[in-house]
């Protein structure tokens, strides 16, 4: 009943999209939308990290989309940290969850995790994505 997940992945659908002119800003495209939610941090998901890395390397602008609840949650955390005497601006951002540490991203399938880590490392590494 249709293609298996592996058969679908073999078609490289994300690569086909991310390399198309329709998403590249230089060609008049919109870019890519990274959706942030209060339920899961997209930068803890290795497939998401990989897709952002590919977009950046293809010079596709990555836009962030967040809900009002997400924004308010972040703002509340920053405000709490601002009241602490030992707090720095960087620490406020870290506590609010607005900093990125992509090397901590995981994948449920070990073979996918190994493949994705290698691909990210070949394209500049995790540190480059965290900027």
PDB file of C-alpha atoms in Angstrom:
ATOM      1  CA  UNK A   1       0.000   0.000   0.000  1.00  0.00           C
ATOM      2  CA  UNK A   2       2.392   2.675  -1.123  1.00  0.00           C
ATOM      3  CA  UNK A   3       6.024   3.357  -0.348  1.00  0.00           C
ATOM      4  CA  UNK A   4       7.740   2.321   2.868  1.00  0.00           C
ATOM      5  CA  UNK A   5       9.345   5.025   4.995  1.00  0.00           C
ATOM      6  CA  UNK A   6      12.765   4.000   3.666  1.00  0.00           C
ATOM      7  CA  UNK A   7      11.528   4.147   0.056  1.00  0.00           C
ATOM      8  CA  UNK A   8      10.208   7.653   0.745  1.00  0.00           C
ATOM      9  CA  UNK A   9      13.501   8.741   2.313  1.00  0.00           C
ATOM     10  CA  UNK A  10      15.420   7.336  -0.660  1.00  0.00           C
ATOM     11  CA  UNK A  11      13.566   9.879  -2.833  1.00  0.00           C
ATOM     12  CA  UNK A  12      15.168  12.637  -0.732  1.00  0.00           C
ATOM     13  CA  UNK A  13      12.020  14.785  -0.595  1.00  0.00           C
ATOM     14  CA  UNK A  14      13.470  17.420   1.724  1.00  0.00           C
ATOM     15  CA  UNK A  15      16.564  17.823  -0.429  1.00  0.00           C
ATOM     16  CA  UNK A  16      14.398  18.335  -3.505  1.00  0.00           C
ATOM     17  CA  UNK A  17      12.389  21.037  -1.764  1.00  0.00           C
ATOM     18  CA  UNK A  18      15.274  22.839  -0.065  1.00  0.00           C
ATOM     19  CA  UNK A  19      17.267  23.003  -3.302  1.00  0.00           C
ATOM     20  CA  UNK A  20      14.343  24.392  -5.302  1.00  0.00           C
ATOM     21  CA  UNK A  21      14.156  28.031  -6.347  1.00  0.00           C
ATOM     22  CA  UNK A  22      10.707  28.319  -4.751  1.00  0.00           C
ATOM     23  CA  UNK A  23      12.231  28.512  -1.273  1.00  0.00           C
ATOM     24  CA  UNK A  24      15.430  30.438  -1.995  1.00  0.00           C
ATOM     25  CA  UNK A  25      15.180  34.116  -1.147  1.00  0.00           C
ATOM     26  CA  UNK A  26      17.530  35.007  -4.024  1.00  0.00           C
ATOM     27  CA  UNK A  27      14.976  33.507  -6.418  1.00  0.00           C
ATOM     28  CA  UNK A  28      12.030  35.255  -4.811  1.00  0.00           C
ATOM     29  CA  UNK A  29      11.091  32.322  -2.594  1.00  0.00           C
ATOM     30  CA  UNK A  30       9.779  32.588   0.958  1.00  0.00           C
ATOM     31  CA  UNK A  31      12.352  30.459   2.745  1.00  0.00           C
ATOM     32  CA  UNK A  32      11.695  27.832   5.382  1.00  0.00           C
ATOM     33  CA  UNK A  33       9.481  28.056   8.442  1.00  0.00           C
ATOM     34  CA  UNK A  34      10.779  26.552  11.705  1.00  0.00           C
ATOM     35  CA  UNK A  35       7.826  26.085  14.054  1.00  0.00           C
ATOM     36  CA  UNK A  36       8.606  26.378  17.760  1.00  0.00           C
ATOM     37  CA  UNK A  37       6.094  24.944  20.229  1.00  0.00           C
ATOM     38  CA  UNK A  38       5.671  24.739  23.980  1.00  0.00           C
ATOM     39  CA  UNK A  39       5.396  20.946  23.630  1.00  0.00           C
ATOM     40  CA  UNK A  40       8.798  20.154  22.102  1.00  0.00           C
ATOM     41  CA  UNK A  41      12.009  22.013  21.337  1.00  0.00           C
ATOM     42  CA  UNK A  42      12.674  21.557  17.642  1.00  0.00           C
ATOM     43  CA  UNK A  43      16.437  21.776  18.247  1.00  0.00           C
ATOM     44  CA  UNK A  44      16.328  18.581  20.337  1.00  0.00           C
ATOM     45  CA  UNK A  45      15.082  16.645  17.303  1.00  0.00           C
ATOM     46  CA  UNK A  46      17.975  15.622  15.063  1.00  0.00           C
ATOM     47  CA  UNK A  47      15.913  15.469  11.867  1.00  0.00           C
ATOM     48  CA  UNK A  48      14.828  19.089  12.483  1.00  0.00           C
ATOM     49  CA  UNK A  49      18.414  20.155  13.151  1.00  0.00           C
ATOM     50  CA  UNK A  50      19.480  18.437   9.931  1.00  0.00           C
ATOM     51  CA  UNK A  51      16.765  20.229   7.938  1.00  0.00           C
ATOM     52  CA  UNK A  52      17.773  23.624   9.365  1.00  0.00           C
ATOM     53  CA  UNK A  53      21.428  22.850   8.573  1.00  0.00           C
ATOM     54  CA  UNK A  54      20.543  21.962   4.977  1.00  0.00           C
ATOM     55  CA  UNK A  55      18.487  25.120   4.603  1.00  0.00           C
ATOM     56  CA  UNK A  56      21.332  27.297   5.904  1.00  0.00           C
ATOM     57  CA  UNK A  57      23.831  25.619   3.583  1.00  0.00           C
ATOM     58  CA  UNK A  58      21.508  26.120   0.607  1.00  0.00           C
ATOM     59  CA  UNK A  59      21.166  29.813   1.512  1.00  0.00           C
ATOM     60  CA  UNK A  60      17.503  29.424   2.368  1.00  0.00           C
ATOM     61  CA  UNK A  61      16.335  31.911   4.993  1.00  0.00           C
ATOM     62  CA  UNK A  62      14.888  30.172   8.036  1.00  0.00           C
ATOM     63  CA  UNK A  63      11.990  32.037   9.652  1.00  0.00           C
ATOM     64  CA  UNK A  64      10.709  31.252  13.144  1.00  0.00           C
ATOM     65  CA  UNK A  65       7.024  30.795  13.932  1.00  0.00           C
ATOM     66  CA  UNK A  66       5.858  30.830  17.541  1.00  0.00           C
ATOM     67  CA  UNK A  67       2.520  30.955  19.306  1.00  0.00           C
ATOM     68  CA  UNK A  68       1.506  33.670  21.759  1.00  0.00           C
ATOM     69  CA  UNK A  69       1.792  31.110  24.561  1.00  0.00           C
ATOM     70  CA  UNK A  70       5.341  30.269  23.495  1.00  0.00           C
ATOM     71  CA  UNK A  71       6.317  33.966  23.468  1.00  0.00           C
ATOM     72  CA  UNK A  72       4.710  34.558  26.855  1.00  0.00           C
ATOM     73  CA  UNK A  73       6.418  31.523  28.396  1.00  0.00           C
ATOM     74  CA  UNK A  74       9.806  32.770  27.169  1.00  0.00           C
ATOM     75  CA  UNK A  75       9.124  36.294  28.405  1.00  0.00           C
ATOM     76  CA  UNK A  76       8.086  35.018  31.848  1.00  0.00           C
ATOM     77  CA  UNK A  77      11.294  33.011  32.217  1.00  0.00           C
ATOM     78  CA  UNK A  78      13.458  35.984  31.227  1.00  0.00           C
ATOM     79  CA  UNK A  79      11.620  38.231  33.699  1.00  0.00           C
ATOM     80  CA  UNK A  80      12.176  35.743  36.520  1.00  0.00           C
ATOM     81  CA  UNK A  81      15.892  35.596  35.746  1.00  0.00           C
ATOM     82  CA  UNK A  82      16.165  39.387  35.562  1.00  0.00           C
ATOM     83  CA  UNK A  83      15.218  39.555  39.237  1.00  0.00           C
ATOM     84  CA  UNK A  84      18.147  37.345  40.249  1.00  0.00           C
ATOM     85  CA  UNK A  85      21.246  39.262  41.310  1.00  0.00           C
ATOM     86  CA  UNK A  86      23.762  36.913  39.701  1.00  0.00           C
ATOM     87  CA  UNK A  87      21.944  36.784  36.384  1.00  0.00           C
ATOM     88  CA  UNK A  88      23.552  37.862  33.118  1.00  0.00           C
ATOM     89  CA  UNK A  89      21.831  38.570  29.805  1.00  0.00           C
ATOM     90  CA  UNK A  90      23.222  35.303  28.404  1.00  0.00           C
ATOM     91  CA  UNK A  91      21.943  33.349  31.398  1.00  0.00           C
ATOM     92  CA  UNK A  92      18.469  34.897  30.982  1.00  0.00           C
ATOM     93  CA  UNK A  93      18.372  33.725  27.386  1.00  0.00           C
ATOM     94  CA  UNK A  94      19.560  30.240  28.338  1.00  0.00           C
ATOM     95  CA  UNK A  95      16.922  29.857  31.046  1.00  0.00           C
ATOM     96  CA  UNK A  96      14.209  31.114  28.695  1.00  0.00           C
ATOM     97  CA  UNK A  97      15.204  28.422  26.221  1.00  0.00           C
ATOM     98  CA  UNK A  98      16.095  30.866  23.480  1.00  0.00           C
ATOM     99  CA  UNK A  99      19.675  29.692  23.066  1.00  0.00           C
ATOM    100  CA  UNK A 100      20.429  26.694  20.900  1.00  0.00           C
ATOM    101  CA  UNK A 101      22.615  23.661  21.608  1.00  0.00           C
ATOM    102  CA  UNK A 102      22.026  21.470  18.573  1.00  0.00           C
ATOM    103  CA  UNK A 103      24.655  18.869  19.411  1.00  0.00           C
ATOM    104  CA  UNK A 104      22.260  17.562  22.101  1.00  0.00           C
ATOM    105  CA  UNK A 105      19.630  16.673  19.465  1.00  0.00           C
ATOM    106  CA  UNK A 106      18.611  13.035  19.304  1.00  0.00           C
ATOM    107  CA  UNK A 107      16.909  10.654  16.929  1.00  0.00           C
ATOM    108  CA  UNK A 108      14.875   7.559  17.770  1.00  0.00           C
ATOM    109  CA  UNK A 109      16.560   5.341  15.204  1.00  0.00           C
ATOM    110  CA  UNK A 110      20.300   4.763  15.861  1.00  0.00           C
ATOM    111  CA  UNK A 111      21.197   4.371  12.171  1.00  0.00           C
ATOM    112  CA  UNK A 112      19.434   7.661  11.353  1.00  0.00           C
ATOM    113  CA  UNK A 113      21.193   9.361  14.259  1.00  0.00           C
ATOM    114  CA  UNK A 114      24.622   8.269  13.018  1.00  0.00           C
ATOM    115  CA  UNK A 115      23.857   9.333   9.437  1.00  0.00           C
ATOM    116  CA  UNK A 116      22.477  12.731  10.474  1.00  0.00           C
ATOM    117  CA  UNK A 117      25.344  13.541  12.845  1.00  0.00           C
ATOM    118  CA  UNK A 118      27.860  12.750  10.116  1.00  0.00           C
ATOM    119  CA  UNK A 119      25.993  14.907   7.607  1.00  0.00           C
ATOM    120  CA  UNK A 120      25.791  17.875   9.970  1.00  0.00           C
ATOM    121  CA  UNK A 121      29.494  17.551  10.811  1.00  0.00           C
ATOM    122  CA  UNK A 122      30.431  17.441   7.132  1.00  0.00           C
ATOM    123  CA  UNK A 123      28.584  20.714   6.550  1.00  0.00           C
ATOM    124  CA  UNK A 124      30.249  22.816   9.245  1.00  0.00           C
ATOM    125  CA  UNK A 125      29.147  21.152  12.451  1.00  0.00           C
ATOM    126  CA  UNK A 126      26.734  21.817  15.252  1.00  0.00           C
ATOM    127  CA  UNK A 127      28.571  24.865  16.618  1.00  0.00           C
ATOM    128  CA  UNK A 128      27.975  26.683  13.338  1.00  0.00           C
ATOM    129  CA  UNK A 129      24.229  26.081  13.663  1.00  0.00           C
ATOM    130  CA  UNK A 130      24.153  27.387  17.220  1.00  0.00           C
ATOM    131  CA  UNK A 131      25.202  30.892  16.172  1.00  0.00           C
TER     132      UNK A 131
END
